[in-house]
Coordinates of N, CA, C and O in Angstrom, one line a residue:
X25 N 110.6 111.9 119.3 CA 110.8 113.1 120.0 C 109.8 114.2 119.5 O 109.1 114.9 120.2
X26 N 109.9 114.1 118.3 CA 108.8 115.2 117.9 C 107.5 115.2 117.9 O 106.8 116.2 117.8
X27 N 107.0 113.8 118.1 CA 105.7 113.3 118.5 C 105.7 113.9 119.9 O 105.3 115.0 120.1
X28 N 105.9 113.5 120.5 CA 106.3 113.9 121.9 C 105.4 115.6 121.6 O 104.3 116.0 121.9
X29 N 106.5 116.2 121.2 CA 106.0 117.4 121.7 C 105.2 117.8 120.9 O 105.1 119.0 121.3
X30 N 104.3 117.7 119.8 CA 103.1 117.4 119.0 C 102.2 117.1 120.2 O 101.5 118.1 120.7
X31 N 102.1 116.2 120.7 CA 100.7 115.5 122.1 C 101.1 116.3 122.7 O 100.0 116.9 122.9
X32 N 102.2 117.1 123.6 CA 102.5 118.0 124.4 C 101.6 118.6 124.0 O 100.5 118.4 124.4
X33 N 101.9 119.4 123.2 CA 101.1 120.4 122.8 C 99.6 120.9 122.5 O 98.9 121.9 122.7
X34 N 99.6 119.8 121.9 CA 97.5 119.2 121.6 C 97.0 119.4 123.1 O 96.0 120.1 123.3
X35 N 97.6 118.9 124.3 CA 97.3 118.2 125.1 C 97.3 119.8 126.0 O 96.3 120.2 126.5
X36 N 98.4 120.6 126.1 CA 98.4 121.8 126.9 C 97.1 122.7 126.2 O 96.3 123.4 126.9
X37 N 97.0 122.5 124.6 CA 95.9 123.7 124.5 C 94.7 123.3 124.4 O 93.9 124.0 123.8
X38 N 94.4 121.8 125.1 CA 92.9 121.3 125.1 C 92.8 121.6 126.5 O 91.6 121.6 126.9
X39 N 93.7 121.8 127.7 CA 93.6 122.0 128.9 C 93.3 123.3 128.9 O 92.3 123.6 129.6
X40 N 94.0 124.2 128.3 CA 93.6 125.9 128.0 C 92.5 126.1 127.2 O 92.4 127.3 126.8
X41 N 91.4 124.9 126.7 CA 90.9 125.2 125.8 C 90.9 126.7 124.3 O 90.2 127.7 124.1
X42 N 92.0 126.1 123.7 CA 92.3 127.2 122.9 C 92.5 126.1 121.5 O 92.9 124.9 121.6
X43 N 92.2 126.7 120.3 CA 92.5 126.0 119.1 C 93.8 125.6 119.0 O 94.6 126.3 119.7
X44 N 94.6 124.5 118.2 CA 95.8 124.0 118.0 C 96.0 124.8 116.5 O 95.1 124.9 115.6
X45 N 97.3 125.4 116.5 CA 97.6 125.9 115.8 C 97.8 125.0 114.4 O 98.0 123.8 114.4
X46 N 97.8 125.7 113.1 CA 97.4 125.0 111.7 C 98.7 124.3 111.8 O 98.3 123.2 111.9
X47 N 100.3 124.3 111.9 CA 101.2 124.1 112.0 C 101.1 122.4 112.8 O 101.2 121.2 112.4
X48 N 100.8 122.8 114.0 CA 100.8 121.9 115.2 C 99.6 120.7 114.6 O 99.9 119.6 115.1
X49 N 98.9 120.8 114.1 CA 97.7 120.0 113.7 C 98.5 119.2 112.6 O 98.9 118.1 112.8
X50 N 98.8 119.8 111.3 CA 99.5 119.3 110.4 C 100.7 118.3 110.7 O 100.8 117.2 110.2
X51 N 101.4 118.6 111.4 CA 102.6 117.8 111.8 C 101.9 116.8 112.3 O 102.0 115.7 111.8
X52 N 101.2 117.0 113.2 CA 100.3 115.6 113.7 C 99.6 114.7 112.6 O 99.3 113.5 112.8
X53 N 99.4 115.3 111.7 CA 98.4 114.5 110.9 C 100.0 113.8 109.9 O 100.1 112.8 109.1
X54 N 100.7 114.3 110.1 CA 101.4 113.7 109.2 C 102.4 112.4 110.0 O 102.3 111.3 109.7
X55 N 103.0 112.7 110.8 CA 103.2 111.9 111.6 C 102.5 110.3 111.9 O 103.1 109.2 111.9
X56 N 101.3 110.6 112.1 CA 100.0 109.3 112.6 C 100.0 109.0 110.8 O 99.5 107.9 110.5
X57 N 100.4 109.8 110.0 CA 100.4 108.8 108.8 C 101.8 108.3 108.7 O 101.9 107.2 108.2
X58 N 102.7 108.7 109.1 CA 104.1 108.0 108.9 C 104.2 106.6 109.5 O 104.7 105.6 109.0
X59 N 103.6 106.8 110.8 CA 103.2 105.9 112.0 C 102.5 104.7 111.1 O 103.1 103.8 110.5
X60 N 101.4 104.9 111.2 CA 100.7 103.9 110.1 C 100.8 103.3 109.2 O 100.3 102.2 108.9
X61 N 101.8 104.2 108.4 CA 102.4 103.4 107.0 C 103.5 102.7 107.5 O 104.1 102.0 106.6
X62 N 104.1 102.7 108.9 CA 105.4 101.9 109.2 C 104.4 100.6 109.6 O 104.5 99.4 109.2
X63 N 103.6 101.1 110.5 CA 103.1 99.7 110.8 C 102.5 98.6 109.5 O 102.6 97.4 109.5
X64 N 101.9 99.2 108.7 CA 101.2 98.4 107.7 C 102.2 97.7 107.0 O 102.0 96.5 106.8
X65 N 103.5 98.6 106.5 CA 104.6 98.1 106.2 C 105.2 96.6 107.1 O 105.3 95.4 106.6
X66 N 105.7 97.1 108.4 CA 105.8 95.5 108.8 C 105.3 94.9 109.1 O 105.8 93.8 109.1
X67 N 103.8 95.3 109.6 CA 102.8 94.2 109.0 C 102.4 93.3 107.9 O 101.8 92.2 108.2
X68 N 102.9 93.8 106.3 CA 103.0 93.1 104.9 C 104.5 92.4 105.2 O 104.6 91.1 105.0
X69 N 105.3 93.1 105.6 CA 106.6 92.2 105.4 C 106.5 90.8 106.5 O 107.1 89.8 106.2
X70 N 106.0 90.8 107.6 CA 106.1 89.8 108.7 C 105.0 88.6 107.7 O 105.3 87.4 107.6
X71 N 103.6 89.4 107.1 CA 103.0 88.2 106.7 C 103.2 87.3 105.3 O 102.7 86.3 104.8
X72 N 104.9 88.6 104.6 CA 105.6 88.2 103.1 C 106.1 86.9 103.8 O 106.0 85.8 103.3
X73 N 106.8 87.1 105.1 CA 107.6 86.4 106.0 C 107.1 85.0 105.6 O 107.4 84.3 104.7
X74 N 105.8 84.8 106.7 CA 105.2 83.6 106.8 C 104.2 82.8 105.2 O 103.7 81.7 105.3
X75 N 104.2 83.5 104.3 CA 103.6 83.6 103.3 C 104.8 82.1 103.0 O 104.5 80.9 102.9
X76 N 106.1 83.0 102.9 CA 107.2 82.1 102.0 C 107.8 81.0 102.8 O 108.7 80.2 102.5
X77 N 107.2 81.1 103.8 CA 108.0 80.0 105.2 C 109.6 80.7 105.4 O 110.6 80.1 105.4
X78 N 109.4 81.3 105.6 CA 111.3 82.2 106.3 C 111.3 82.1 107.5 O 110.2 82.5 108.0
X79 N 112.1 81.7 108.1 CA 112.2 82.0 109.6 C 113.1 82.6 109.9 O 114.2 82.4 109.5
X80 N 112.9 83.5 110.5 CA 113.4 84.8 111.6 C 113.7 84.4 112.6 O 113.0 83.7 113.2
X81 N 114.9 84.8 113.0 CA 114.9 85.2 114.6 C 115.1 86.4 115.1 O 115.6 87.1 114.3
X82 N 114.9 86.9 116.1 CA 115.2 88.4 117.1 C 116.2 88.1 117.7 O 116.7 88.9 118.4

């Protein structure tokens, strides 16, 4: 949700061409790191997965 309105926002003041506020910028940058460290995360765990022979199912 909060991402959401983060790109909302980037996205209305590149259309108004006006600077994104230091707040609005920050939360983005932190975010796309939250983002990324989830992905890398189950990315390590899926390939601990196959490493050890575990099978999963969904």
């Amino acid at each position: 949700m909060l991402l959401s309105f983060v790109l909302a926002g980037a996205t209305r003041n590149r259309k108004l061409a006006r600077a994104n506020p230091p707040m609005l910028t920050y939360v983005g940058y932190v975010l796309f790191g939250v983002t990324c460290g989830i992905a890398v995360a189950a990315g390590g765990y899926a390939a601990w997965g196959l490493a050890n022979g575990a099978v999963t199912a969904i």
